[in-house]
Structure formats: structure tokens, C-alpha cells
PDB file of C-alpha atoms in Angstrom:
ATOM      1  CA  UNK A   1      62.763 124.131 171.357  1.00 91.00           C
ATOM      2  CA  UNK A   2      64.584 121.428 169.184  1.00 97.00           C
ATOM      3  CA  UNK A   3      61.998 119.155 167.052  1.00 98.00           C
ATOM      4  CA  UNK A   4      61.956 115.564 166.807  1.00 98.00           C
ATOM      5  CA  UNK A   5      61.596 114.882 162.966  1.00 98.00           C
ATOM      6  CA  UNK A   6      60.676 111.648 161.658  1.00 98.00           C
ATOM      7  CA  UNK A   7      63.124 111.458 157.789  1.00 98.00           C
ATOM      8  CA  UNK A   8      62.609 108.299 156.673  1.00 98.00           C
ATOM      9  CA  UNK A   9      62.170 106.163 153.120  1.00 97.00           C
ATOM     10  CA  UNK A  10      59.570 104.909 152.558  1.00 98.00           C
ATOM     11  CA  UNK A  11      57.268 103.243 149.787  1.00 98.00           C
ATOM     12  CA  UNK A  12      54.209 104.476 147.995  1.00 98.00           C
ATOM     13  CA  UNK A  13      52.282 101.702 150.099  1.00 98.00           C
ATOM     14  CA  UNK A  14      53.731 103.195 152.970  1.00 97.00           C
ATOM     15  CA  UNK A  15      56.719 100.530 153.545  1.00 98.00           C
ATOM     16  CA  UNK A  16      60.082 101.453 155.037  1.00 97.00           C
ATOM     17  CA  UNK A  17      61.179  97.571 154.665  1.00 96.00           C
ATOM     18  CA  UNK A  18      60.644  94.445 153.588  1.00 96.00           C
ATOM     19  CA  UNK A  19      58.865  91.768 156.354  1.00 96.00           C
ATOM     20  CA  UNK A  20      62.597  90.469 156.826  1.00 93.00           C
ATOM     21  CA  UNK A  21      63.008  93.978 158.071  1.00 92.00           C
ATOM     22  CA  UNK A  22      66.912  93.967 156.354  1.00 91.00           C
ATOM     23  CA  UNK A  23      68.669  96.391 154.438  1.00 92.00           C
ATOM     24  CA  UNK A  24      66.592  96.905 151.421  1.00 94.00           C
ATOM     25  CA  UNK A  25      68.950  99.278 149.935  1.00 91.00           C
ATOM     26  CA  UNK A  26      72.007  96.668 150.310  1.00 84.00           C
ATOM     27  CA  UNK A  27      73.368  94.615 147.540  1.00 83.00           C
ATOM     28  CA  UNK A  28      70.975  91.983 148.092  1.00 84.00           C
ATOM     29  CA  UNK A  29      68.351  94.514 148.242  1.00 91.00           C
ATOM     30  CA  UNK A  30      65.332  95.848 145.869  1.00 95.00           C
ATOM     31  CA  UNK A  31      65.155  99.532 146.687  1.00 96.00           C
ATOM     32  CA  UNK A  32      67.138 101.031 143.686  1.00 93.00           C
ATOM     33  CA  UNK A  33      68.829 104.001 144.101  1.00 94.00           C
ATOM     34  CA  UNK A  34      68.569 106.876 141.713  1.00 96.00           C
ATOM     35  CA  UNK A  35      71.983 109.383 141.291  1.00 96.00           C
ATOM     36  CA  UNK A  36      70.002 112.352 141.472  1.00 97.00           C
ATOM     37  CA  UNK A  37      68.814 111.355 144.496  1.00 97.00           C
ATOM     38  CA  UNK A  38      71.902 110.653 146.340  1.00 96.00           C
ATOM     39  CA  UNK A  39      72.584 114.024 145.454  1.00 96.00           C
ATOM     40  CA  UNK A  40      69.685 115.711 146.738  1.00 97.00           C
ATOM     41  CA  UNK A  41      70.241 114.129 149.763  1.00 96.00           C
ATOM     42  CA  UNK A  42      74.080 115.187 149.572  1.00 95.00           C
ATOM     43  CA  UNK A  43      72.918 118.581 148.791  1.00 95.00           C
ATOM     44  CA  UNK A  44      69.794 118.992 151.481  1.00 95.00           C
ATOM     45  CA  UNK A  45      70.490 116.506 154.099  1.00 96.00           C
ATOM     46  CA  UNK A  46      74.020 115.197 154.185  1.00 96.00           C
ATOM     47  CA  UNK A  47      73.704 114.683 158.234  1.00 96.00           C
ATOM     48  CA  UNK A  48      71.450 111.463 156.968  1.00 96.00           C
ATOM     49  CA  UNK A  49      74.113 110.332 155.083  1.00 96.00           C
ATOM     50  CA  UNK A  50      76.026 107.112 156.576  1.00 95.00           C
ATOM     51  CA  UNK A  51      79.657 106.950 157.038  1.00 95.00           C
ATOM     52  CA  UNK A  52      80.537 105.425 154.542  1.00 93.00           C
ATOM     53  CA  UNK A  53      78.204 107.247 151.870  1.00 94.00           C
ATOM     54  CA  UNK A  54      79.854 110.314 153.134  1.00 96.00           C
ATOM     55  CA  UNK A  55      83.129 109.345 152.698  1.00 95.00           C
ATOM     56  CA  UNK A  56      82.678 108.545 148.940  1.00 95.00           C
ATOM     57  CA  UNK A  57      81.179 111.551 148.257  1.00 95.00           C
ATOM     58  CA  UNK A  58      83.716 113.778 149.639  1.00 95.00           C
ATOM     59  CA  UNK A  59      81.071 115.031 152.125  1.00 95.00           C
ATOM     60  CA  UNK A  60      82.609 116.823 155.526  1.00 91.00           C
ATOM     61  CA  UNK A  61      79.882 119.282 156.039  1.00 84.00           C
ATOM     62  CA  UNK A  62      77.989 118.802 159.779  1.00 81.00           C
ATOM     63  CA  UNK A  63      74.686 119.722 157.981  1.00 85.00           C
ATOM     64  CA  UNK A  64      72.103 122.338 159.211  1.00 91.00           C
ATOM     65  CA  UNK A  65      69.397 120.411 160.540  1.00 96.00           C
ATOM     66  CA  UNK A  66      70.469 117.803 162.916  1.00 98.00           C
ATOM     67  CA  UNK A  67      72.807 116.978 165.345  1.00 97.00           C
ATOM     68  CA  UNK A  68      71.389 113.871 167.054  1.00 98.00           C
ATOM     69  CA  UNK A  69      70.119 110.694 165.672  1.00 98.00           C
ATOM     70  CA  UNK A  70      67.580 107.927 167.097  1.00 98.00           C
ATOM     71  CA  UNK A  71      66.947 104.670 166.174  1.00 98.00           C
ATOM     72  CA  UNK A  72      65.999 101.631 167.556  1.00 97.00           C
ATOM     73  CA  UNK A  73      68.032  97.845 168.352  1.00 96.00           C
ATOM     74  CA  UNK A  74      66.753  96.336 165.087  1.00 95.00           C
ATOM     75  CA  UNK A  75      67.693  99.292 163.102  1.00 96.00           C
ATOM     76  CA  UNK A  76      70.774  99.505 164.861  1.00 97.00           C
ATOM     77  CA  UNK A  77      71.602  95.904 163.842  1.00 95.00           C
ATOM     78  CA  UNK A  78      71.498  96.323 160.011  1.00 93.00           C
ATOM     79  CA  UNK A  79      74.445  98.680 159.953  1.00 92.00           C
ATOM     80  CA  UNK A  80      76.094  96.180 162.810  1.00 94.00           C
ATOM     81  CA  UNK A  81      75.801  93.539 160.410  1.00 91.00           C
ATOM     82  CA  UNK A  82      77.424  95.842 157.807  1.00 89.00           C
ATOM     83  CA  UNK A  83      80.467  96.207 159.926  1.00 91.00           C
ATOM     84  CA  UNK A  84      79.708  99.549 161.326  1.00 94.00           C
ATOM     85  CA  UNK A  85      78.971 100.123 164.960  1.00 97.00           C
ATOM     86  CA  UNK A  86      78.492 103.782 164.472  1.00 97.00           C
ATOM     87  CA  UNK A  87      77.110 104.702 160.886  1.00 96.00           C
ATOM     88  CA  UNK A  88      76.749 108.088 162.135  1.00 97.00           C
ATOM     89  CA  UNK A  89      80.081 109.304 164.005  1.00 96.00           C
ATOM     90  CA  UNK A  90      79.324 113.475 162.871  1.00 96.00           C
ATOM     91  CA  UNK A  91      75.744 113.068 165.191  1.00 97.00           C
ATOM     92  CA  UNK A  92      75.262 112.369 168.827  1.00 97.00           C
ATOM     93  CA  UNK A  93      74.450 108.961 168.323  1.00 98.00           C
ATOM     94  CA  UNK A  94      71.109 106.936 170.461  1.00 98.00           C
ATOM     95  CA  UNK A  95      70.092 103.469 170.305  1.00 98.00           C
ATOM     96  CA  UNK A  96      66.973 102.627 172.283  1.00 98.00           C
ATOM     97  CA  UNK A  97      67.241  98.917 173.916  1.00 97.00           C
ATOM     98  CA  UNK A  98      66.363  96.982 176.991  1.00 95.00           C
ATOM     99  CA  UNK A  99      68.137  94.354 175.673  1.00 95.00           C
ATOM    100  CA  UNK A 100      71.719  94.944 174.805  1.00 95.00           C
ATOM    101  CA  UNK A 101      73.759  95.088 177.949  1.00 92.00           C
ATOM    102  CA  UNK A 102      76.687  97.303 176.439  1.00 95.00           C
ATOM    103  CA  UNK A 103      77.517  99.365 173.288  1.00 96.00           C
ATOM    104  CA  UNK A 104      79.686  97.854 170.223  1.00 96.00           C
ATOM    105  CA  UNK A 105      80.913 101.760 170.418  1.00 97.00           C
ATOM    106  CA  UNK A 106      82.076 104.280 172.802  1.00 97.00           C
ATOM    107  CA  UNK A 107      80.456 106.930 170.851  1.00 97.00           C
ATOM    108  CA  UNK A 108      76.871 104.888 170.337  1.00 98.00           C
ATOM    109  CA  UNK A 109      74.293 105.886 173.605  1.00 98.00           C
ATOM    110  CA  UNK A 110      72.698 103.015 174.773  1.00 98.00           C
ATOM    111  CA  UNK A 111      68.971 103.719 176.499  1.00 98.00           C
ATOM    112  CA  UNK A 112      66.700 101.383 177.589  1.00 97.00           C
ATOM    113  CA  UNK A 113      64.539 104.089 179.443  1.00 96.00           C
ATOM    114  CA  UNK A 114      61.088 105.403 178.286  1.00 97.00           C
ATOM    115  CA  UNK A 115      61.934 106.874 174.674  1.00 98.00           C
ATOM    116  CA  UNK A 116      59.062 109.282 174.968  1.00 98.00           C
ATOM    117  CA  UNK A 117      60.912 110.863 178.651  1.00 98.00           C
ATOM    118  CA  UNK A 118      64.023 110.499 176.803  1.00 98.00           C
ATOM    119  CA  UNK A 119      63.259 112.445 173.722  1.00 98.00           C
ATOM    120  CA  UNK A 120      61.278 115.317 175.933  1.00 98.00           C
ATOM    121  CA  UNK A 121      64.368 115.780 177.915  1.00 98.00           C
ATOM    122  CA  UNK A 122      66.616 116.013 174.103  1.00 98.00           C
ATOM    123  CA  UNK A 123      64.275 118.906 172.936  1.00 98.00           C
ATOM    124  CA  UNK A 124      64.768 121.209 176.123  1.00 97.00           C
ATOM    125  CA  UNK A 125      68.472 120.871 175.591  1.00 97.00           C
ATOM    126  CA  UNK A 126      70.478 123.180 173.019  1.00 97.00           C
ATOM    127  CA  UNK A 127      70.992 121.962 169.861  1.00 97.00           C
ATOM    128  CA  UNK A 128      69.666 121.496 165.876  1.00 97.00           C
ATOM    129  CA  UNK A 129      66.762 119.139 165.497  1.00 98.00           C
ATOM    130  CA  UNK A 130      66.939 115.432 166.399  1.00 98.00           C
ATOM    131  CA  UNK A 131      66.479 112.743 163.827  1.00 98.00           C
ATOM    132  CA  UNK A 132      64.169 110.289 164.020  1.00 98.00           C
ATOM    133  CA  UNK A 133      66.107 107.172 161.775  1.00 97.00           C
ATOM    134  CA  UNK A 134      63.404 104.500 163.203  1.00 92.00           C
ATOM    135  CA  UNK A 135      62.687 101.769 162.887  1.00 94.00           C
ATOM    136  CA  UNK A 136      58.603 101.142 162.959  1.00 97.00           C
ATOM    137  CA  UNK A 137      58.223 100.279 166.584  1.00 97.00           C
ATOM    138  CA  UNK A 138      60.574 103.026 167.893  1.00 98.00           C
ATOM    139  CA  UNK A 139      58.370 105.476 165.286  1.00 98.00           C
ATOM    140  CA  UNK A 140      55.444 104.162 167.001  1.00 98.00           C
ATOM    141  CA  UNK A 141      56.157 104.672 170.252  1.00 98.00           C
ATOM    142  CA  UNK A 142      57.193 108.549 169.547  1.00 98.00           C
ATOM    143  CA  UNK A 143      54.353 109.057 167.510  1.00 98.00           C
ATOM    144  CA  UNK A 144      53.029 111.539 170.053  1.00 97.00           C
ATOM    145  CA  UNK A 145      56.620 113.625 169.789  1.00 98.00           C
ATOM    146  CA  UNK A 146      56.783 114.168 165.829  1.00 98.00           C
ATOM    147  CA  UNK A 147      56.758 117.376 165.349  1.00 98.00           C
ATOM    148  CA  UNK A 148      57.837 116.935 161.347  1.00 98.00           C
ATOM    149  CA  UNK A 149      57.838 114.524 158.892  1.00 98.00           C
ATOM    150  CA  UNK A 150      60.706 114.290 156.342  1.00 98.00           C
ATOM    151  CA  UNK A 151      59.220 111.274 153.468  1.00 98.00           C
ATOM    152  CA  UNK A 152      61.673 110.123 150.872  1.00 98.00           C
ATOM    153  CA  UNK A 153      59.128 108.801 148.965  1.00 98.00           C
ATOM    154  CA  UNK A 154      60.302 106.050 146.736  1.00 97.00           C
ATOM    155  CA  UNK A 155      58.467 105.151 142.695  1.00 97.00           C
ATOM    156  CA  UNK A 156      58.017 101.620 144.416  1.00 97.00           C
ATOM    157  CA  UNK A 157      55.890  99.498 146.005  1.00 98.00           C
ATOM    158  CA  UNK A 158      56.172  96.262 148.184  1.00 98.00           C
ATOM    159  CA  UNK A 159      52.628  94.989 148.944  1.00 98.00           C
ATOM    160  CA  UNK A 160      53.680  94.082 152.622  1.00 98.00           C
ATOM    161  CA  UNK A 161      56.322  94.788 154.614  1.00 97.00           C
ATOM    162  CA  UNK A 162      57.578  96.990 157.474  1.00 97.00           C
ATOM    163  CA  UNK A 163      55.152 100.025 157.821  1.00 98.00           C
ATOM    164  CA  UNK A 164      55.824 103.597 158.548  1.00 97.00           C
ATOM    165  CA  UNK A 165      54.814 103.081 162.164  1.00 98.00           C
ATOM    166  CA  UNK A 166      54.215  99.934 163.647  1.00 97.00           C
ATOM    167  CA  UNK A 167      50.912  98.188 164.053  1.00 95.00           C
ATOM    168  CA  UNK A 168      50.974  98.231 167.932  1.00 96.00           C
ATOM    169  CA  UNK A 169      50.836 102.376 167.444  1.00 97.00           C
ATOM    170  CA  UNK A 170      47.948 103.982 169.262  1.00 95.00           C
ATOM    171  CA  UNK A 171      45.060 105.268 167.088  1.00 97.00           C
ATOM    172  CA  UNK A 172      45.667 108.732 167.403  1.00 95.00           C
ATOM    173  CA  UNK A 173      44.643 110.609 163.849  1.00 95.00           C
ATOM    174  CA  UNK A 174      46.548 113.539 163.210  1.00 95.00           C
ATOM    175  CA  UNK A 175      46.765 116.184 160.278  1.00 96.00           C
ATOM    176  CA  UNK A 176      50.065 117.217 158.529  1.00 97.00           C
ATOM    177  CA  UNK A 177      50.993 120.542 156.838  1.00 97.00           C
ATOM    178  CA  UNK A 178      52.858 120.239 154.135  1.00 98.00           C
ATOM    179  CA  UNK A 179      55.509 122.771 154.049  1.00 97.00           C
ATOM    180  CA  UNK A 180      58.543 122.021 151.125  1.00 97.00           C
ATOM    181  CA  UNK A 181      58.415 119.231 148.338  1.00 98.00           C
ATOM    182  CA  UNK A 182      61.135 118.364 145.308  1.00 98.00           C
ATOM    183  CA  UNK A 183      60.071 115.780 142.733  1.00 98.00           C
ATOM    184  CA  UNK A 184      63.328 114.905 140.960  1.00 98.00           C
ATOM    185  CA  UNK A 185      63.665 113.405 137.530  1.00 98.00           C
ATOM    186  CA  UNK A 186      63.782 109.681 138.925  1.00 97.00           C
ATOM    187  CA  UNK A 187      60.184 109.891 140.560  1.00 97.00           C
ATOM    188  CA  UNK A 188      61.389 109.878 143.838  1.00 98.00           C
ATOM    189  CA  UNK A 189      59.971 112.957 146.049  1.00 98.00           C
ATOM    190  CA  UNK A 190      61.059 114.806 149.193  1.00 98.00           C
ATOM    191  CA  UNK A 191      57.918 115.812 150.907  1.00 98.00           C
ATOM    192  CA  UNK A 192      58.208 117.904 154.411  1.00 98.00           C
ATOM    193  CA  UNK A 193      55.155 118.292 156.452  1.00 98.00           C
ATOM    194  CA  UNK A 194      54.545 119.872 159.868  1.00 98.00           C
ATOM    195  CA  UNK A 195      52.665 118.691 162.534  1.00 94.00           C
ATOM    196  CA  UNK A 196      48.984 119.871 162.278  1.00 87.00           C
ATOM    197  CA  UNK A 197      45.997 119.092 164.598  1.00 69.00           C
ATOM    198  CA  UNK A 198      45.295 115.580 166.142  1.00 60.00           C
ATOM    199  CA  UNK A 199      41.968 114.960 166.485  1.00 49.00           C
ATOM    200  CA  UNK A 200      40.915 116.525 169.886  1.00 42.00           C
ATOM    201  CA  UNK A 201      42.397 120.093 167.945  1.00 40.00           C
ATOM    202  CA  UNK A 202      45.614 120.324 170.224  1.00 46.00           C
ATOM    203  CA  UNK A 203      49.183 120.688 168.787  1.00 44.00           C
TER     204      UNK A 203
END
């Protein structure tokens, strides 16, 4: 069965944004970007590349680990306001909203059904794994599907902000193997866990 994995950026303080919730990797932004870590992620996880990134870096390779990518409206919007309405044309492409009445782009999904049904009916199909790109609410919501975590965890922190999952997520404790980690020479780490035992002891 095809996992749903959460690969996201986050903070030490466990941030994924500023409380504007904008790009904070854009060029007003204050989440610097190491080289070495572009390349890691060129090298390990192109698929999570955007266009654009992919482009510059000469990258044409479909990647091994996903071929579908999530995110919610708000996440959506950033690259929107960037000028791309699909960041991600080498991926099956979902945006989860019950608000936008049609798609900037023929190849961007629109859903506005329940994203927990939604993502259950993704993992009994054929295919790699399915990519999680957020945001917080949407993370929240699918807490109970993450089956792996992928952290980019950034040397930085924010004091407030955007949170891995959102604050309306249900309490649900939950343990995480971890199962690959690279530290790289800026002090940003890759950390991979697997999904461990909630509390009740089920998977």
C-alpha cells in the first residue's frame, strides 16, 4: 500500500512559517538557504523540488519516492502568487478546497471532499508514495494517515509562527521511529521517522 508522508521544513521550534503564513524562503523571506542543501535535496528528493528549482538545476529525473503531491488552498496560494499555478507539473497534482470554484490549471485537482476519504482511496491505488506538502491545517486534519515523517530541519528559530500541525489537531500522542538522518555541513538535518504506536498501542 502507498504511504502518505508528511516532508516538510520546518524550524527547531517546530515552525513551517511565519504567522503571515507567506513564503519564508522568497526574496522577502528569512529562511536562508544553504547550497549543500539544495543539493541534498537535488540528490535525495528532487520530486520536492518546484518547477522552477528544477529547471535551474538541470533536474529531469521523476524521483523514486513520490508521484502525487497534497497541499492545501493557502499553500496552494503562495506559489499562485509566484506566478505558478502548478509548481509541481512531474506529480499528480491535489489541492484540497471548499472554496475555490475552479482550478487556475488543467493539470491541478481540485477537492473539496473529506481529505482523510480522499487520501485512503490514493493509498489503495498503484503508485510511489504520496506527498504530504501541507500546509498546518491540511497536516492536521491527516494526522491520523501519516505513515512517515520526512523533517528538513532548519539551524533556525522563529518564536511563533505557523506550526507543524495546526492547533485545531486532535490530541492524539503518537511515537515515531526514526529510520535515516544526514546532518550536512550547514546544520540543517534530514531526519526520516516511521510511524510508531499512538497511544492506545495500534499502528
Amino acid at each position: 500500500m502507498r504511504r502518505l508522508v508528511y516532508c516538510i521544513a520546518s524550524t527547531l521550534d517546530g515552525f513551517i512559517a511565519g504567522p503571515d503564513g507567506a513564503d519564508p524562503t522568497g526574496p522577502d523571506g528569512f529562511w536562508p538557504i544553504a547550497d549543500d542543501y539544495v543539493k541534498h535535496l537535488a540528490a535525495e528528493l528532487p520530486e520536492v523540488l518546484p518547477v522552477q528549482a528544477r529547471s535551474a538545476l538541470g533536474i529531469t529525473d521523476e524521483g523514486a519516492r513520490f508521484d502525487t503531491v497534497l497541499e492545501g488552498r493557502r499553500t496552494y496560494e503562495i506559489g499562485l502568487r509566484a506566478g505558478l499555478t502548478d509548481a509541481y507539473p512531474h506529480l499528480r497534482h491535489l489541492v484540497f478546497s471548499r472554496t475555490m470554484e475552479e482550478s487556475p490549471d488543467p493539470a491541478v485537482e481540485l477537492v473539496a471532499t473529506d481529505p482523510v476519504a480522499k487520501v485512503r482511496e490514493l493509498k489503495q491505488a498503484d503508485g510511489k508514495d504520496i506527498w504530504l506538502l501541507g500546509g498546518s491545517e491540511l497536516a492536521g486534519v491527516l494526522y491520523p494517515e501519516i505513515d512517515q515523517l520526512i523533517v528538513k530541519l532548519s539551524p533556525l528559530t522563529l518564536g511563533t509562527g505557523i506550526p507543524l500541525f495546526s492547533r485545531d489537531t486532535a490530541f492524539d500522542p503518537r511515537t515515531w521511529e526514526l529510520t535515516e538522518h544526514t546532518v550536512l555541513q550547514s546544520g540543517a538535518a534530514f531526519l526520516t521517522y516511521a510511524r510508531g504506536a499512538g497511544a492506545s498501542g495500534q499502528r
